[in-house]
Structure formats: structure tokens, C-alpha cells
Amino acid sequence: MKVLVTGGNGQLGRCLQDRLQYTDYEWQAPDQSNLDITDRSAIATYFKIFQPDIVINAAAYTAVDKAESDQENAYLVNATAPGYLAESCQTAAIPLIHISTDYVFDGTATVPYKVSDQTNPQSVYGSTKLVGEQIVQSTLSEHIIIRTAWVFSEYGNNFVKTMLRLANFHPVLKIVGDQYGCPTYAGDLADVILKMVMQVQFGQKLWGLYHYCGDQITSWHGFARAIFDEAKRQGIIDNIPQLRVINTDEYPVAAQRPQYSVLDCQLSFENYHVEIANWRKALTRVINKI
Ligand SMILES: NC(=O)c1ccc[n+]([C@@H]2O[C@H](COP(=O)([O-])OP(=O)(O)OC[C@H]3O[C@@H](n4cnc5c(N)ncnc54)[C@H](OP(=O)(O)O)[C@@H]3O)[C@@H](O)[C@H]2O)c1
């Protein structure tokens, strides 16, 4: 079984590689410089040489605020390129696992979003990711799309690393307290993806749309609090900065975020024996690794 992971240098890409090395799969996880997914012919060539049996698209344009002024590139990476991958998968008759986001929703809900709920993205990032989902769905029937949220890990750029960096310089931090979601450890998501790869390998037809995120709802302020409590417990910081709760409108950014983007994962996964992971446990491991 040959597994191709695109976006090998991202948080998810790196967590997938950490786990793939302990499997029997033959795998490759090229970074952007080795496989640019916006290059249609590069994808075709890569497929011809490596001949994957399944593709996991972990590549994306994830700079949410930058996307507002860089719409064309965001669309190319998040919408057009997944179409190229789906097209090559269709030609090779192999499945594609594609990752999407909670930002496809507008965040006005008060209960967790189900996969069947109406999408209504409020940002360029969210809109381009939604079009990416739709292109994959219409190009390739053998697809799995997993929407996730608030991804953190020991790799790349994420909220955990930003908080720990800021703590070094700022005794007081203002953190948004009126946006709610579920942090997701990229390693837990990688475990779920590889579990699905294994099920596909053994003939299960899991095609469709799923939600996967960590298990406890929190705000960015609550997440920051958990990060600093854990960092202090592990002796990584001497003092916890004073955390001031602010509202979304007190922290102006280019892209509008969903106020509430909790994903209902239970229904979509209950038939596939996927457990929703405790992000606080993962946070302990991630801070230890950082
Ligand atoms: N991060 C989050 O909070 C979050 C939340 C919800 C959903 N998601 C989704 O989860 C998935 C994984 O996200 P992540 O956090 O692992 O993102 P990430 O750390 O930003 O990684 C994305 C990777 O994609 C690569 N990439 C960008 N353009 C590319 C191209 N044209 N060709 C090949 N690779 C390209 C980037 O390369 P460089 O390293 O060269 O920049 C980067 O390594 C994405 O689909 C994302 O939309 C993420």
C-alpha cells in the first residue's frame, strides 16, 4: 500500500509522517518545493512515478487573514488544487482524503455543527475551502473529506506556540473570550486519518464528509489559560501572564472568524470506531515536546 501525503511540511503533514514511519506502508510526504499541488502536471508526473494507492491532502493555504488580500492564491491552493488532486486520483482510480475546516460555517449556531448543516463561510479562507470540498465531491466519488478546527501541534505555527512566545515578552495578554471551538491536536487527527486509510485498505467504503475535532468546548481565552497552566506545571514558564478577556470586536483582524464553530463529530464517526480525543491530554504532550 503506497500512501502519498501532500503538504508534508505542515502540522498535519508532519504528524502523519511521525506515524507513517511505524506502519508497513510505503509512503512519501513531499513538501511544497517537491510537489506543488497547484501544478497540475507536477501532480500527474508524481503519480506516474510513485503510483500511490491513496492520497492524503494535508496541503492548504492556511493564512486566514492574509487570504483576505490574496484571494487568488488562496483559491488556487484551497479550491483549484484539490480539484487537480481529485482528477489525478480519478484517473488512477484511487481514493483521496481531503481536509477542510470549521470556517465553512458562519458561527451563528448555538449547538455543534453537523455535517448536514448549512454552510455559510464568512472569510476568503472559509469560502475557498468550501469550494475545494465541492470540487473534490464532484470530481471523485471515492473521497473522504474531514472538517477539523483549531489545529495545534509541536510543529509549524499555531496558537500554542504563539502564546508561549508572547508569554516571554508580555506580562499581560488580551485574549478573545467570545469565540468558541474545540482545539484539535494534529497528531490525533493524523491517527484518525490513518485509521481510515487502514479501513479503506481492507475494503470499507467510507466515502463522504466527516467532522473531527477535540472533545471539549472552550474559548481562545480558555485555551490560553490551559496552555499557560500546563506550561507552568511543566516549568517551561516561570510566571503565567495576566490574561484579560476581550471581545472579538476589540481585536480587529482582516478575516471574520466564526463566533461558534464547534463541530459535531459523534454522528459522523460513530460507525467507524473513532474516538474523539481529549485535547488537554494532547496539550500536555505537545508542550513537553515544544
Ligand atoms: N491550522 C488550523 O487551525 C486548521 C483549522 C481547521 C482546518 N485546518 C485544515 O487542516 C489541514 C492541515 O492544516 P495544518 O494546520 O497542518 O496547516 P499548515 O501547518 O499551514 O500546513 C499546510 C501546508 O501546506 C503547504 N502548502 C501550501 N501551499 C501549497 C502548495 N501549493 N503545494 C503544496 N503544499 C502547499 C504549506 O507549505 P509551506 O510549509 O511551504 O508553507 C504547509 O506546509 C488544512 O487543510 C487546513 O485547511 C487547519
CSV table of C-alpha atoms and ligand atoms in Angstrom, one decimal:
chain,number,residue,atom,x,y,z
A,1,MET,CA,0.0,0.0,0.0
A,2,LYS,CA,1.5,3.3,-1.1
A,3,VAL,CA,0.4,6.5,0.6
A,4,LEU,CA,1.1,10.0,-0.7
A,5,VAL,CA,0.8,12.9,1.7
A,6,THR,CA,0.8,16.4,0.2
A,7,GLY,CA,1.9,19.4,2.3
A,8,GLY,CA,4.4,17.3,4.1
A,9,ASN,CA,5.9,20.2,6.0
A,10,GLY,CA,2.6,21.4,7.6
A,11,GLN,CA,1.4,20.5,11.1
A,12,LEU,CA,-0.8,17.6,9.9
A,13,GLY,CA,1.8,16.6,7.3
A,14,ARG,CA,4.5,16.2,9.9
A,15,CYS,CA,2.3,14.4,12.4
A,16,LEU,CA,1.2,12.0,9.6
A,17,GLN,CA,4.9,11.3,8.8
A,18,ASP,CA,5.7,10.6,12.5
A,19,ARG,CA,3.0,7.9,12.5
A,20,LEU,CA,3.6,6.5,9.0
A,21,GLN,CA,7.1,5.6,9.9
A,22,TYR,CA,5.7,2.9,12.2
A,23,THR,CA,3.4,1.4,9.6
A,24,ASP,CA,4.1,-1.1,6.8
A,25,TYR,CA,3.0,1.4,4.2
A,26,GLU,CA,5.4,2.7,1.6
A,27,TRP,CA,4.8,6.5,1.8
A,28,GLN,CA,6.1,9.8,0.6
A,29,ALA,CA,5.2,13.2,2.0
A,30,PRO,CA,6.7,15.9,-0.3
A,31,ASP,CA,6.7,19.4,0.9
A,32,GLN,CA,5.6,22.3,-1.4
A,33,SER,CA,9.1,22.5,-3.0
A,34,ASN,CA,8.9,18.9,-4.0
A,35,LEU,CA,5.2,18.8,-5.0
A,36,ASP,CA,3.3,22.0,-5.6
A,37,ILE,CA,-0.3,20.9,-5.7
A,38,THR,CA,-1.2,24.0,-7.8
A,39,ASP,CA,1.0,22.5,-10.6
A,40,ARG,CA,-1.3,20.1,-12.4
A,41,SER,CA,1.4,18.4,-14.5
A,42,ALA,CA,3.7,18.0,-11.5
A,43,ILE,CA,0.9,16.1,-9.8
A,44,ALA,CA,0.4,13.9,-12.8
A,45,THR,CA,4.2,13.2,-13.0
A,46,TYR,CA,4.4,12.5,-9.3
A,47,PHE,CA,1.5,10.0,-9.6
A,48,LYS,CA,3.2,8.3,-12.6
A,49,ILE,CA,6.5,7.8,-10.7
A,50,PHE,CA,5.3,7.0,-7.2
A,51,GLN,CA,1.9,5.3,-8.2
A,52,PRO,CA,0.1,5.9,-4.9
A,53,ASP,CA,-2.8,3.7,-3.7
A,54,ILE,CA,-4.3,6.6,-1.7
A,55,VAL,CA,-3.7,10.3,-1.3
A,56,ILE,CA,-4.0,12.4,1.8
A,57,ASN,CA,-4.1,16.2,1.0
A,58,ALA,CA,-2.6,17.9,4.0
A,59,ALA,CA,-1.6,21.0,2.0
A,60,ALA,CA,-3.6,24.2,2.3
A,61,TYR,CA,-3.4,28.0,2.2
A,62,THR,CA,-4.0,28.5,6.0
A,63,ALA,CA,-3.0,32.1,6.5
A,64,VAL,CA,-6.6,33.2,7.3
A,65,ASP,CA,-6.0,36.9,7.4
A,66,LYS,CA,-3.6,37.1,4.5
A,67,ALA,CA,-6.1,35.3,2.4
A,68,GLU,CA,-8.4,38.3,2.5
A,69,SER,CA,-6.0,40.3,0.3
A,70,ASP,CA,-4.6,37.3,-1.5
A,71,GLN,CA,-7.8,35.7,-2.7
A,72,GLU,CA,-6.4,34.4,-6.0
A,73,ASN,CA,-3.6,32.3,-4.4
A,74,ALA,CA,-5.9,31.1,-1.6
A,75,TYR,CA,-8.4,29.9,-4.2
A,76,LEU,CA,-5.7,28.3,-6.2
A,77,VAL,CA,-4.4,26.2,-3.3
A,78,ASN,CA,-7.6,25.6,-1.4
A,79,ALA,CA,-10.1,25.1,-4.3
A,80,THR,CA,-8.4,24.6,-7.7
A,81,ALA,CA,-5.5,22.3,-6.5
A,82,PRO,CA,-7.7,19.8,-4.6
A,83,GLY,CA,-9.5,19.5,-7.9
A,84,TYR,CA,-6.3,18.6,-9.6
A,85,LEU,CA,-5.6,16.0,-7.0
A,86,ALA,CA,-9.1,14.6,-7.3
A,87,GLU,CA,-8.7,14.5,-11.1
A,88,SER,CA,-5.4,12.5,-10.8
A,89,CYS,CA,-7.0,10.2,-8.2
A,90,GLN,CA,-9.9,9.7,-10.6
A,91,THR,CA,-7.6,8.8,-13.5
A,92,ALA,CA,-5.6,6.4,-11.2
A,93,ALA,CA,-8.8,5.0,-9.7
A,94,ILE,CA,-7.6,5.7,-6.1
A,95,PRO,CA,-9.2,7.5,-3.2
A,96,LEU,CA,-8.4,10.9,-1.8
A,97,ILE,CA,-8.6,12.0,1.8
A,98,HIS,CA,-9.0,15.8,1.9
A,99,ILE,CA,-9.0,18.1,4.9
A,100,SER,CA,-11.4,21.0,5.4
A,101,THR,CA,-12.3,23.5,8.1
A,102,ASP,CA,-14.9,24.7,10.6
A,103,TYR,CA,-14.6,28.1,8.8
A,104,VAL,CA,-17.1,26.8,6.2
A,105,PHE,CA,-19.8,27.8,8.8
A,106,ASP,CA,-20.8,31.3,9.8
A,107,GLY,CA,-20.6,30.6,13.5
A,108,THR,CA,-24.1,31.7,14.4
A,109,ALA,CA,-25.2,28.3,15.7
A,110,THR,CA,-25.6,27.5,19.4
A,111,VAL,CA,-25.3,23.8,19.1
A,112,PRO,CA,-22.5,21.8,17.4
A,113,TYR,CA,-22.5,21.8,13.6
A,114,LYS,CA,-23.5,18.6,11.9
A,115,VAL,CA,-22.1,17.6,8.5
A,116,SER,CA,-25.5,18.2,7.1
A,117,ASP,CA,-25.8,21.7,8.4
A,118,GLN,CA,-25.9,24.7,6.1
A,119,THR,CA,-22.5,26.2,5.2
A,120,ASN,CA,-22.1,29.9,5.0
A,121,PRO,CA,-18.4,30.9,5.1
A,122,GLN,CA,-17.6,34.5,6.2
A,123,SER,CA,-14.0,34.7,5.0
A,124,VAL,CA,-11.9,34.1,1.9
A,125,TYR,CA,-10.2,31.1,3.6
A,126,GLY,CA,-13.6,29.6,4.5
A,127,SER,CA,-15.1,30.2,1.1
A,128,THR,CA,-12.1,28.8,-0.8
A,129,LYS,CA,-12.0,25.7,1.5
A,130,LEU,CA,-15.7,25.2,0.8
A,131,VAL,CA,-15.3,25.3,-3.0
A,132,GLY,CA,-12.4,22.9,-2.5
A,133,GLU,CA,-14.8,20.4,-0.8
A,134,GLN,CA,-17.3,20.8,-3.6
A,135,ILE,CA,-14.8,20.3,-6.4
A,136,VAL,CA,-13.5,17.1,-4.7
A,137,GLN,CA,-17.0,15.9,-4.2
A,138,SER,CA,-18.0,16.5,-7.8
A,139,THR,CA,-14.7,15.1,-9.3
A,140,LEU,CA,-14.1,11.9,-7.4
A,141,SER,CA,-16.7,9.6,-5.8
A,142,GLU,CA,-14.1,7.8,-3.7
A,143,HIS,CA,-13.3,10.7,-1.4
A,144,ILE,CA,-13.2,11.3,2.3
A,145,ILE,CA,-13.4,14.9,3.5
A,146,ILE,CA,-12.7,15.7,7.1
A,147,ARG,CA,-13.5,19.1,8.5
A,148,THR,CA,-11.5,20.0,11.6
A,149,ALA,CA,-10.8,23.0,13.8
A,150,TRP,CA,-8.4,24.9,15.9
A,151,VAL,CA,-5.4,22.7,15.0
A,152,PHE,CA,-2.3,22.7,17.2
A,153,SER,CA,0.8,20.6,17.4
A,154,GLU,CA,4.5,20.7,18.2
A,155,TYR,CA,5.1,21.7,14.6
A,156,GLY,CA,4.7,24.9,12.5
A,157,ASN,CA,2.7,27.9,13.6
A,158,ASN,CA,-0.2,27.6,15.9
A,159,PHE,CA,-1.9,29.2,18.9
A,160,VAL,CA,0.0,27.2,21.5
A,161,LYS,CA,3.4,28.3,20.1
A,162,THR,CA,2.2,31.9,19.7
A,163,MET,CA,1.0,32.0,23.4
A,164,LEU,CA,4.3,30.6,24.7
A,165,ARG,CA,6.3,33.1,22.6
A,166,LEU,CA,4.2,36.0,23.7
A,167,ALA,CA,4.5,35.0,27.4
A,168,ASN,CA,8.2,35.7,27.2
A,169,PHE,CA,7.7,39.4,26.4
A,170,HIS,CA,4.3,40.4,27.7
A,171,PRO,CA,3.2,40.2,31.4
A,172,VAL,CA,-0.4,41.0,30.3
A,173,LEU,CA,-2.2,39.4,27.3
A,174,LYS,CA,-5.6,40.3,25.9
A,175,ILE,CA,-7.3,37.1,24.6
A,176,VAL,CA,-10.6,36.8,22.8
A,177,GLY,CA,-13.2,35.2,25.1
A,178,ASP,CA,-16.3,35.2,22.9
A,179,GLN,CA,-15.3,32.8,20.2
A,180,TYR,CA,-15.9,29.1,21.0
A,181,GLY,CA,-14.5,26.0,19.4
A,182,CYS,CA,-12.7,22.7,20.1
A,183,PRO,CA,-8.9,22.6,19.8
A,184,THR,CA,-7.6,19.6,17.8
A,185,TYR,CA,-4.2,18.0,18.1
A,186,ALA,CA,-2.9,17.4,14.6
A,187,GLY,CA,-1.5,14.1,15.9
A,188,ASP,CA,-5.0,12.9,17.0
A,189,LEU,CA,-6.3,13.9,13.5
A,190,ALA,CA,-3.4,12.0,11.9
A,191,ASP,CA,-4.3,8.9,13.9
A,192,VAL,CA,-7.9,9.1,12.7
A,193,ILE,CA,-6.9,9.6,9.1
A,194,LEU,CA,-4.5,6.6,9.2
A,195,LYS,CA,-7.3,4.5,10.9
A,196,MET,CA,-9.5,5.4,7.9
A,197,VAL,CA,-6.7,4.6,5.5
A,198,MET,CA,-6.5,1.1,7.1
A,199,GLN,CA,-10.2,0.6,6.8
A,200,VAL,CA,-10.2,1.7,3.2
A,201,GLN,CA,-7.3,-0.8,2.6
A,202,PHE,CA,-9.5,-3.6,3.9
A,203,GLY,CA,-12.3,-2.7,1.6
A,204,GLN,CA,-14.6,-0.4,3.6
A,205,LYS,CA,-16.2,2.3,1.6
A,206,LEU,CA,-16.1,5.3,3.9
A,207,TRP,CA,-16.7,7.9,1.2
A,208,GLY,CA,-18.3,11.1,2.4
A,209,LEU,CA,-18.0,14.1,4.7
A,210,TYR,CA,-16.9,13.9,8.4
A,211,HIS,CA,-16.2,16.2,11.3
A,212,TYR,CA,-13.4,15.7,13.7
A,213,CYS,CA,-12.1,18.0,16.5
A,214,GLY,CA,-11.0,17.7,20.1
A,215,ASP,CA,-13.5,16.8,22.8
A,216,GLN,CA,-14.1,19.9,25.0
A,217,ILE,CA,-15.5,23.3,24.0
A,218,THR,CA,-13.5,26.3,25.0
A,219,SER,CA,-12.8,29.9,24.1
A,220,TRP,CA,-9.5,31.2,22.9
A,221,HIS,CA,-9.2,32.6,26.4
A,222,GLY,CA,-9.9,29.2,27.9
A,223,PHE,CA,-7.4,27.6,25.6
A,224,ALA,CA,-4.7,30.2,26.5
A,225,ARG,CA,-5.4,29.5,30.2
A,226,ALA,CA,-5.0,25.8,29.7
A,227,ILE,CA,-1.7,26.4,27.8
A,228,PHE,CA,-0.2,28.6,30.5
A,229,ASP,CA,-1.4,26.3,33.3
A,230,GLU,CA,0.3,23.4,31.6
A,231,ALA,CA,3.5,25.3,30.7
A,232,LYS,CA,3.8,26.5,34.3
A,233,ARG,CA,3.2,23.0,35.6
A,234,GLN,CA,6.0,21.7,33.3
A,235,GLY,CA,8.3,24.5,34.3
A,236,ILE,CA,8.5,26.0,30.8
A,237,ILE,CA,7.4,29.4,32.1
A,238,ASP,CA,8.1,31.0,35.5
A,239,ASN,CA,5.1,33.2,35.6
A,240,ILE,CA,1.7,32.9,34.0
A,241,PRO,CA,0.9,36.2,32.2
A,242,GLN,CA,-2.2,38.1,33.4
A,243,LEU,CA,-4.9,37.1,30.9
A,244,ARG,CA,-7.5,39.8,30.1
A,245,VAL,CA,-10.7,38.6,28.4
A,246,ILE,CA,-11.7,40.8,25.4
A,247,ASN,CA,-14.5,40.5,22.8
A,248,THR,CA,-14.0,39.8,19.1
A,249,ASP,CA,-14.6,43.5,18.2
A,250,GLU,CA,-11.7,44.6,20.5
A,251,TYR,CA,-9.2,42.5,18.4
A,252,PRO,CA,-9.7,43.7,14.8
A,253,VAL,CA,-8.3,41.3,12.2
A,254,ALA,CA,-8.7,41.1,8.4
A,255,ALA,CA,-10.8,37.9,8.3
A,256,GLN,CA,-14.0,37.3,10.2
A,257,ARG,CA,-13.9,34.2,12.4
A,258,PRO,CA,-17.0,32.1,13.3
A,259,GLN,CA,-18.2,33.0,16.8
A,260,TYR,CA,-19.1,29.4,17.5
A,261,SER,CA,-17.5,26.7,15.4
A,262,VAL,CA,-17.9,23.5,17.5
A,263,LEU,CA,-18.2,20.5,15.2
A,264,ASP,CA,-20.5,17.6,16.0
A,265,CYS,CA,-18.1,14.6,15.4
A,266,GLN,CA,-20.2,12.0,17.1
A,267,LEU,CA,-22.7,11.2,14.5
A,268,SER,CA,-20.3,11.2,11.5
A,269,PHE,CA,-17.8,8.8,13.1
A,270,GLU,CA,-19.9,6.6,15.3
A,271,ASN,CA,-19.9,3.7,12.8
A,272,TYR,CA,-16.2,3.8,12.4
A,273,HIS,CA,-15.0,3.3,16.0
A,274,VAL,CA,-13.2,6.6,16.0
A,275,GLU,CA,-12.9,8.1,19.5
A,276,ILE,CA,-12.9,11.8,20.0
A,277,ALA,CA,-9.6,12.7,21.7
A,278,ASN,CA,-9.1,14.8,24.8
A,279,TRP,CA,-7.2,17.9,23.6
A,280,ARG,CA,-5.9,18.7,27.2
A,281,LYS,CA,-4.0,15.4,27.3
A,282,ALA,CA,-2.6,16.1,23.9
A,283,LEU,CA,-1.6,19.6,25.0
A,284,THR,CA,0.4,18.1,27.9
A,285,ARG,CA,2.4,16.1,25.3
A,286,VAL,CA,2.8,19.0,22.8
A,287,ILE,CA,4.1,21.4,25.4
A,288,ASN,CA,6.5,18.8,26.6
A,289,LYS,CA,7.8,18.4,23.0
A,290,ILE,CA,8.0,22.2,22.4
B,1,LIG,N1,-4.5,25.1,11.3
B,1,LIG,C1,-5.8,25.1,11.7
B,1,LIG,O1,-6.1,25.7,12.8
B,1,LIG,C2,-6.8,24.5,10.9
B,1,LIG,C3,-8.1,24.6,11.3
B,1,LIG,C4,-9.1,23.9,10.5
B,1,LIG,C5,-8.8,23.2,9.4
B,1,LIG,N2,-7.5,23.2,9.0
B,1,LIG,C6,-7.1,22.4,7.8
B,1,LIG,O2,-6.3,21.3,8.2
B,1,LIG,C7,-5.4,21.0,7.2
B,1,LIG,C8,-4.0,20.9,7.7
B,1,LIG,O3,-3.7,22.2,8.3
B,1,LIG,P1,-2.3,22.5,9.0
B,1,LIG,O4,-2.6,23.2,10.3
B,1,LIG,O5,-1.4,21.3,9.0
B,1,LIG,O6,-1.7,23.6,8.0
B,1,LIG,P2,-0.2,24.2,7.9
B,1,LIG,O7,0.6,23.8,9.1
B,1,LIG,O8,-0.4,25.6,7.5
B,1,LIG,O9,0.3,23.3,6.6
B,1,LIG,C9,-0.1,23.5,5.4
B,1,LIG,C10,1.0,23.1,4.5
B,1,LIG,O10,0.5,23.2,3.1
B,1,LIG,C11,1.6,23.6,2.4
B,1,LIG,N3,1.3,24.2,1.1
B,1,LIG,C12,0.8,25.5,0.9
B,1,LIG,N4,0.6,25.6,-0.4
B,1,LIG,C13,1.0,24.5,-1.0
B,1,LIG,C14,1.1,24.1,-2.4
B,1,LIG,N5,0.7,24.9,-3.4
B,1,LIG,N6,1.6,22.9,-2.7
B,1,LIG,C15,2.0,22.0,-1.7
B,1,LIG,N7,1.9,22.4,-0.4
B,1,LIG,C16,1.4,23.6,-0.1
B,1,LIG,C17,2.4,24.6,3.3
B,1,LIG,O11,3.7,24.7,2.8
B,1,LIG,P3,4.8,25.7,3.4
B,1,LIG,O12,5.2,24.9,4.7
B,1,LIG,O13,5.8,25.7,2.4
B,1,LIG,O14,4.1,26.9,3.7
B,1,LIG,C18,2.2,23.9,4.6
B,1,LIG,O15,3.4,23.1,4.9
B,1,LIG,C19,-5.6,22.1,6.1
B,1,LIG,O16,-6.5,21.6,5.1
B,1,LIG,C20,-6.3,23.2,6.8
B,1,LIG,O17,-7.1,24.0,6.0
B,1,LIG,C21,-6.5,23.7,9.8
